[in-house]
């Protein structure tokens, strides 16, 4: 596979011939004892029956070996798809779901994300490490055993890059974090808040991209998920809010994408050129939940212009109204 840069939009595109190979559904590759390779990480560590196991993805989009070998082809830029692609198998039990898991189990999954993020960011070939999860067939979930994916890439994905640029420009003008300011206003207005706890908040964004989109943020500023001390000191509180939010979204959507946005890796060239000098102050980690509610494929215009048929104010009101439960 090769990465090519669109010189007009400046987005990197992964190009290969052929569909990704699906793992065999039977027997489940992620049930303990089945034919998975040795895990890269198990939690709790050294447990006989660990809850979380992280494996290399069976048909990775990005591969760990070699250099990125950035090269030009006339006016175009390309590089090798160097990176990492891993699967975080969240539970030993085949039918366990994150939205029904206990505080401790959810905290363990989040800890696995943090450890893989920290480990992969030690490699300065990787500019960004993405953590995401597809839930439901409508959202592209292929394996029924509950899992998330971790992907390290030699570039910063487009959406995150837009966020980083806006956050940096806002900080240059105001010396304040854009996300902190947004969160303060959301909590004051309260019309789009889904649920807020002492240290975290979930709300529907003002310019929502799709119906029932929800963001979850720490109320105190921190740029990096993996090093935010509140992830552990307020672990049960974060786990509870995440569980509630997932349960609410599951009541309106057939499926959803779950994405963690955290600071990029500035260990490499990006850090040396000082591109992200104010990163610690200007970026604010968050989780984004993007529900898939449309039963029919969306028309072309939806790919160029975001439009939603449920306002975030109505979405938040409906999501707040759902009952949620704790195990
Ligand atoms: Zn399984
Ligand atoms: Zn902030
Ligand atoms: Zn984001």
Tab-separated table of C-alpha atoms and ligand atoms in Angstrom:
chain	number	residue	atom	x	y	z
A	1	UNK	CA	0.000	0.000	0.000
A	2	UNK	CA	1.078	3.578	-0.685
A	3	UNK	CA	0.174	6.951	0.792
A	4	UNK	CA	-0.427	9.756	-1.660
A	5	UNK	CA	-1.048	13.393	-0.848
A	6	UNK	CA	-3.785	15.323	-2.591
A	7	UNK	CA	-1.944	18.591	-3.333
A	8	UNK	CA	-5.229	20.518	-3.412
A	9	UNK	CA	-6.775	19.494	-0.073
A	10	UNK	CA	-3.407	18.461	1.464
A	11	UNK	CA	-5.003	15.189	2.687
A	12	UNK	CA	-3.123	11.915	2.661
A	13	UNK	CA	-4.962	9.041	1.003
A	14	UNK	CA	-4.110	5.358	1.523
A	15	UNK	CA	-4.183	3.554	-1.781
A	16	UNK	CA	-4.141	-0.137	-2.474
A	17	UNK	CA	-5.716	-2.598	-4.848
A	18	UNK	CA	-8.109	-5.016	-3.178
A	19	UNK	CA	-10.484	-4.979	-0.218
A	20	UNK	CA	-9.135	-5.564	3.309
A	21	UNK	CA	-9.307	-9.233	4.233
A	22	UNK	CA	-12.013	-9.959	6.823
A	23	UNK	CA	-11.122	-12.206	9.755
A	24	UNK	CA	-12.936	-15.546	9.871
A	25	UNK	CA	-16.142	-15.194	11.902
A	26	UNK	CA	-16.127	-18.827	13.060
A	27	UNK	CA	-14.497	-19.663	15.360
A	28	UNK	CA	-14.249	-16.170	16.814
A	29	UNK	CA	-10.581	-15.113	16.536
A	30	UNK	CA	-10.763	-13.130	19.775
A	31	UNK	CA	-12.265	-15.689	22.143
A	32	UNK	CA	-9.513	-16.884	24.514
A	33	UNK	CA	-7.817	-20.036	23.308
A	34	UNK	CA	-8.501	-19.430	19.632
A	35	UNK	CA	-5.860	-18.866	17.006
A	36	UNK	CA	-4.724	-15.311	17.807
A	37	UNK	CA	-1.009	-14.386	17.856
A	38	UNK	CA	0.611	-13.596	21.235
A	39	UNK	CA	-0.859	-10.325	22.565
A	40	UNK	CA	1.192	-7.102	22.466
A	41	UNK	CA	-0.391	-6.155	25.798
A	42	UNK	CA	-2.624	-7.900	28.361
A	43	UNK	CA	-4.446	-6.234	31.250
A	44	UNK	CA	-4.352	-6.853	34.112
A	45	UNK	CA	-0.735	-7.711	33.398
A	46	UNK	CA	0.358	-11.264	34.237
A	47	UNK	CA	-3.246	-12.340	34.901
A	48	UNK	CA	-4.113	-15.916	33.931
A	49	UNK	CA	-7.314	-14.709	32.328
A	50	UNK	CA	-6.696	-11.074	31.313
A	51	UNK	CA	-9.677	-8.839	30.564
A	52	UNK	CA	-8.081	-6.803	27.758
A	53	UNK	CA	-5.731	-8.170	25.098
A	54	UNK	CA	-4.159	-6.134	22.286
A	55	UNK	CA	-3.177	-7.908	19.055
A	56	UNK	CA	-1.683	-6.801	15.767
A	57	UNK	CA	-4.506	-6.346	13.254
A	58	UNK	CA	-4.781	-9.428	11.010
A	59	UNK	CA	-4.716	-7.414	7.754
A	60	UNK	CA	-3.166	-4.067	8.718
A	61	UNK	CA	-3.530	-0.950	6.615
A	62	UNK	CA	-0.211	0.249	8.009
A	63	UNK	CA	2.893	-1.825	8.633
A	64	UNK	CA	5.507	-1.316	11.296
A	65	UNK	CA	8.696	-2.093	9.327
A	66	UNK	CA	10.833	0.329	7.349
A	67	UNK	CA	11.121	4.031	6.797
A	68	UNK	CA	8.415	6.278	5.397
A	69	UNK	CA	10.656	7.025	2.366
A	70	UNK	CA	8.939	10.307	1.493
A	71	UNK	CA	9.390	10.896	-2.208
A	72	UNK	CA	8.206	13.155	-4.975
A	73	UNK	CA	6.627	12.103	-8.217
A	74	UNK	CA	6.645	15.308	-10.227
A	75	UNK	CA	4.483	17.746	-8.249
A	76	UNK	CA	3.016	14.913	-6.146
A	77	UNK	CA	4.140	13.567	-2.760
A	78	UNK	CA	3.997	9.967	-1.685
A	79	UNK	CA	5.325	7.754	1.091
A	80	UNK	CA	5.175	4.175	2.284
A	81	UNK	CA	2.314	3.183	4.582
A	82	UNK	CA	4.525	2.816	7.632
A	83	UNK	CA	2.583	2.711	10.863
A	84	UNK	CA	0.879	0.312	13.207
A	85	UNK	CA	-2.572	-1.192	13.260
A	86	UNK	CA	-3.755	-3.053	16.339
A	87	UNK	CA	-6.935	-4.501	17.788
A	88	UNK	CA	-7.884	-3.935	21.428
A	89	UNK	CA	-10.034	-6.905	22.438
A	90	UNK	CA	-11.915	-5.377	25.343
A	91	UNK	CA	-13.208	-8.431	27.180
A	92	UNK	CA	-12.542	-12.156	27.382
A	93	UNK	CA	-16.289	-12.889	27.101
A	94	UNK	CA	-17.610	-12.900	23.531
A	95	UNK	CA	-20.869	-11.049	24.184
A	96	UNK	CA	-19.751	-8.403	26.687
A	97	UNK	CA	-20.349	-4.817	25.582
A	98	UNK	CA	-18.596	-1.613	26.602
A	99	UNK	CA	-21.968	0.063	27.259
A	100	UNK	CA	-22.830	-2.613	29.860
A	101	UNK	CA	-19.403	-3.012	31.452
A	102	UNK	CA	-18.500	-2.060	35.029
A	103	UNK	CA	-16.493	1.044	35.971
A	104	UNK	CA	-13.436	-1.092	36.543
A	105	UNK	CA	-13.751	-2.881	33.194
A	106	UNK	CA	-14.189	0.370	31.269
A	107	UNK	CA	-11.216	1.894	33.101
A	108	UNK	CA	-9.146	-1.132	32.078
A	109	UNK	CA	-10.039	-0.623	28.389
A	110	UNK	CA	-9.149	3.091	28.643
A	111	UNK	CA	-5.876	2.130	30.321
A	112	UNK	CA	-5.067	-0.152	27.378
A	113	UNK	CA	-5.685	2.778	24.981
A	114	UNK	CA	-3.377	4.985	27.054
A	115	UNK	CA	-0.582	2.416	27.168
A	116	UNK	CA	-0.677	1.737	23.432
A	117	UNK	CA	-0.776	5.497	22.707
A	118	UNK	CA	2.243	6.123	24.931
A	119	UNK	CA	4.151	3.164	23.493
A	120	UNK	CA	3.503	3.953	19.824
A	121	UNK	CA	4.323	7.650	20.326
A	122	UNK	CA	7.850	6.647	21.330
A	123	UNK	CA	8.367	5.932	17.625
A	124	UNK	CA	9.022	9.256	15.959
A	125	UNK	CA	8.094	7.967	12.497
A	126	UNK	CA	4.467	8.132	13.692
A	127	UNK	CA	2.881	11.591	13.726
A	128	UNK	CA	-0.446	10.519	15.145
A	129	UNK	CA	-2.026	7.573	16.935
A	130	UNK	CA	-5.772	7.156	16.438
A	131	UNK	CA	-8.041	5.114	18.703
A	132	UNK	CA	-11.491	4.305	17.387
A	133	UNK	CA	-14.266	1.797	17.540
A	134	UNK	CA	-17.109	0.866	15.189
A	135	UNK	CA	-20.233	-0.446	16.879
A	136	UNK	CA	-23.030	-2.129	14.918
A	137	UNK	CA	-23.111	-3.457	11.358
A	138	UNK	CA	-24.359	-0.047	10.138
A	139	UNK	CA	-21.112	1.486	11.393
A	140	UNK	CA	-18.912	-1.172	9.828
A	141	UNK	CA	-18.414	-3.513	12.792
A	142	UNK	CA	-17.250	-6.819	11.311
A	143	UNK	CA	-16.190	-8.920	14.277
A	144	UNK	CA	-18.898	-9.427	16.902
A	145	UNK	CA	-16.442	-9.753	19.790
A	146	UNK	CA	-16.268	-6.210	21.247
A	147	UNK	CA	-13.038	-4.503	20.203
A	148	UNK	CA	-11.466	-1.148	19.361
A	149	UNK	CA	-8.650	-0.333	16.967
A	150	UNK	CA	-5.431	1.615	17.353
A	151	UNK	CA	-3.749	3.037	14.279
A	152	UNK	CA	-0.430	4.875	14.167
A	153	UNK	CA	0.121	6.903	11.000
A	154	UNK	CA	3.049	8.851	9.534
A	155	UNK	CA	0.713	11.872	9.096
A	156	UNK	CA	-1.954	13.610	11.176
A	157	UNK	CA	-5.440	12.663	9.916
A	158	UNK	CA	-7.352	15.487	8.259
A	159	UNK	CA	-10.073	16.053	10.849
A	160	UNK	CA	-7.562	16.173	13.718
A	161	UNK	CA	-5.341	18.501	11.723
A	162	UNK	CA	-8.273	20.913	11.261
A	163	UNK	CA	-8.929	20.812	15.005
A	164	UNK	CA	-5.267	21.393	15.837
A	165	UNK	CA	-4.991	24.349	13.449
A	166	UNK	CA	-8.150	26.016	14.771
A	167	UNK	CA	-7.155	25.424	18.379
A	168	UNK	CA	-3.699	26.899	17.782
A	169	UNK	CA	-5.017	29.964	15.962
A	170	UNK	CA	-7.621	30.579	18.675
A	171	UNK	CA	-4.924	30.302	21.330
A	172	UNK	CA	-2.664	32.741	19.442
A	173	UNK	CA	-5.467	35.310	19.462
A	174	UNK	CA	-6.889	34.818	22.936
A	175	UNK	CA	-4.363	32.821	24.960
A	176	UNK	CA	-7.196	30.529	25.933
A	177	UNK	CA	-8.126	26.987	24.967
A	178	UNK	CA	-10.930	26.872	22.406
A	179	UNK	CA	-12.332	23.661	23.888
A	180	UNK	CA	-12.341	25.048	27.457
A	181	UNK	CA	-14.183	28.167	26.253
A	182	UNK	CA	-16.696	26.080	24.312
A	183	UNK	CA	-17.290	23.786	27.260
A	184	UNK	CA	-17.826	26.710	29.652
A	185	UNK	CA	-20.451	28.163	27.341
A	186	UNK	CA	-22.158	24.795	26.831
A	187	UNK	CA	-22.390	24.234	30.578
A	188	UNK	CA	-23.760	27.745	31.103
A	189	UNK	CA	-26.364	27.486	28.328
A	190	UNK	CA	-27.112	23.837	29.171
A	191	UNK	CA	-29.332	23.337	26.103
A	192	UNK	CA	-26.957	20.913	24.413
A	193	UNK	CA	-25.561	19.208	27.531
A	194	UNK	CA	-26.410	15.514	27.722
A	195	UNK	CA	-24.842	14.816	31.102
A	196	UNK	CA	-22.228	16.546	33.221
A	197	UNK	CA	-20.362	15.234	36.232
A	198	UNK	CA	-17.912	17.036	38.494
A	199	UNK	CA	-14.907	16.448	36.214
A	200	UNK	CA	-16.332	15.517	32.795
A	201	UNK	CA	-19.120	16.605	30.478
A	202	UNK	CA	-20.953	15.208	27.448
A	203	UNK	CA	-22.738	17.519	25.017
A	204	UNK	CA	-24.044	17.677	21.451
A	205	UNK	CA	-21.840	20.056	19.427
A	206	UNK	CA	-23.373	23.357	18.252
A	207	UNK	CA	-22.671	22.574	14.567
A	208	UNK	CA	-23.298	18.845	14.781
A	209	UNK	CA	-22.213	16.825	11.715
A	210	UNK	CA	-24.768	14.081	12.131
A	211	UNK	CA	-27.867	13.535	14.286
A	212	UNK	CA	-27.091	12.761	17.934
A	213	UNK	CA	-23.366	13.395	17.690
A	214	UNK	CA	-21.953	13.681	21.232
A	215	UNK	CA	-18.562	14.847	22.529
A	216	UNK	CA	-17.183	13.901	25.898
A	217	UNK	CA	-14.485	16.120	27.459
A	218	UNK	CA	-12.632	16.564	30.746
A	219	UNK	CA	-13.766	19.830	32.373
A	220	UNK	CA	-10.229	20.698	33.388
A	221	UNK	CA	-7.839	21.408	30.573
A	222	UNK	CA	-5.516	18.628	29.389
A	223	UNK	CA	-4.108	18.078	25.904
A	224	UNK	CA	-3.242	14.420	26.127
A	225	UNK	CA	-5.566	11.576	27.056
A	226	UNK	CA	-2.753	9.179	27.903
A	227	UNK	CA	-1.120	11.471	30.485
A	228	UNK	CA	-4.201	13.166	31.967
A	229	UNK	CA	-4.033	12.305	35.685
A	230	UNK	CA	-7.839	12.555	36.005
A	231	UNK	CA	-8.184	9.508	33.786
A	232	UNK	CA	-7.019	7.505	36.795
A	233	UNK	CA	-7.913	9.737	39.762
A	234	UNK	CA	-11.476	10.185	38.465
A	235	UNK	CA	-11.544	6.866	36.583
A	236	UNK	CA	-14.923	5.597	37.859
A	237	UNK	CA	-16.545	8.962	37.096
A	238	UNK	CA	-15.250	8.907	33.508
A	239	UNK	CA	-16.291	5.263	33.104
A	240	UNK	CA	-19.816	6.013	34.338
A	241	UNK	CA	-20.279	8.994	32.025
A	242	UNK	CA	-18.966	7.013	29.064
A	243	UNK	CA	-21.263	4.065	29.849
A	244	UNK	CA	-24.279	6.365	30.176
A	245	UNK	CA	-23.454	8.191	26.937
A	246	UNK	CA	-23.025	4.936	25.007
A	247	UNK	CA	-26.326	3.640	26.389
A	248	UNK	CA	-28.128	6.832	25.375
A	249	UNK	CA	-26.713	6.764	21.852
A	250	UNK	CA	-27.553	3.067	21.473
A	251	UNK	CA	-31.229	3.946	22.019
A	252	UNK	CA	-31.369	6.160	18.916
A	253	UNK	CA	-28.762	4.749	16.567
A	254	UNK	CA	-28.271	1.492	14.726
A	255	UNK	CA	-24.563	1.903	15.138
A	256	UNK	CA	-21.933	4.494	15.909
A	257	UNK	CA	-18.307	5.425	15.503
A	258	UNK	CA	-16.368	6.226	18.634
A	259	UNK	CA	-13.140	8.230	18.199
A	260	UNK	CA	-10.589	9.483	20.689
A	261	UNK	CA	-8.877	12.734	19.764
A	262	UNK	CA	-5.649	13.370	21.646
A	263	UNK	CA	-2.492	15.418	20.974
A	264	UNK	CA	-0.328	14.341	18.016
A	265	UNK	CA	3.161	12.964	18.407
A	266	UNK	CA	5.617	15.846	18.475
A	267	UNK	CA	8.668	13.700	19.242
A	268	UNK	CA	9.778	13.779	15.605
A	269	UNK	CA	10.287	16.462	13.013
A	270	UNK	CA	7.060	18.266	13.919
A	271	UNK	CA	8.406	19.012	17.389
A	272	UNK	CA	11.813	20.117	16.103
A	273	UNK	CA	10.389	22.706	13.738
A	274	UNK	CA	8.330	24.124	16.602
A	275	UNK	CA	5.099	23.781	14.680
A	276	UNK	CA	3.136	22.951	17.833
A	277	UNK	CA	4.789	25.074	20.500
A	278	UNK	CA	1.529	25.854	22.322
A	279	UNK	CA	0.103	22.335	21.983
A	280	UNK	CA	-0.076	21.696	25.743
A	281	UNK	CA	-2.142	24.841	26.213
A	282	UNK	CA	-4.217	24.895	23.051
A	283	UNK	CA	-5.402	21.311	22.457
A	284	UNK	CA	-7.872	19.473	24.685
A	285	UNK	CA	-8.441	15.716	24.402
A	286	UNK	CA	-11.982	14.468	23.842
A	287	UNK	CA	-14.070	11.536	22.709
A	288	UNK	CA	-16.446	11.892	19.773
A	289	UNK	CA	-19.456	9.647	19.229
A	290	UNK	CA	-20.878	9.726	15.743
A	291	UNK	CA	-24.104	7.749	15.513
A	292	UNK	CA	-25.225	6.170	12.258
A	293	UNK	CA	-28.986	6.667	12.059
A	294	UNK	CA	-29.746	6.740	8.330
A	295	UNK	CA	-31.100	3.489	6.981
A	296	UNK	CA	-30.461	4.472	3.398
A	297	UNK	CA	-27.147	5.538	1.897
A	298	UNK	CA	-26.778	9.303	2.004
A	299	UNK	CA	-26.728	11.305	-1.213
A	300	UNK	CA	-23.514	12.739	-2.596
A	301	UNK	CA	-24.075	16.242	-1.246
A	302	UNK	CA	-23.858	14.883	2.315
A	303	UNK	CA	-20.203	14.140	1.659
A	304	UNK	CA	-19.457	17.759	0.776
A	305	UNK	CA	-21.877	19.639	3.022
A	306	UNK	CA	-22.695	18.297	6.462
A	307	UNK	CA	-26.406	18.412	7.115
A	308	UNK	CA	-28.404	16.960	9.923
A	309	UNK	CA	-32.092	16.340	10.359
A	310	UNK	CA	-32.007	16.576	14.157
A	311	UNK	CA	-30.783	19.794	15.777
A	312	UNK	CA	-28.264	19.317	18.594
A	313	UNK	CA	-30.729	21.008	20.987
A	314	UNK	CA	-33.448	18.410	20.235
A	315	UNK	CA	-30.857	15.616	20.213
A	316	UNK	CA	-29.540	16.560	23.657
A	317	UNK	CA	-33.061	16.836	25.050
A	318	UNK	CA	-33.954	13.384	23.762
A	319	UNK	CA	-30.670	11.791	24.871
A	320	UNK	CA	-31.031	13.313	28.385
A	321	UNK	CA	-34.498	11.798	28.648
A	322	UNK	CA	-33.381	8.185	28.173
A	323	UNK	CA	-32.934	5.997	31.212
A	324	UNK	CA	-29.455	4.622	31.816
A	325	UNK	CA	-28.311	1.903	34.173
A	326	UNK	CA	-25.217	0.915	36.094
A	327	UNK	CA	-24.184	-2.706	36.611
B	1	LIG	ZN1	-15.295	-14.065	20.636
B	2	LIG	ZN1	-8.896	23.149	27.281
B	3	LIG	ZN1	-12.220	15.973	17.766
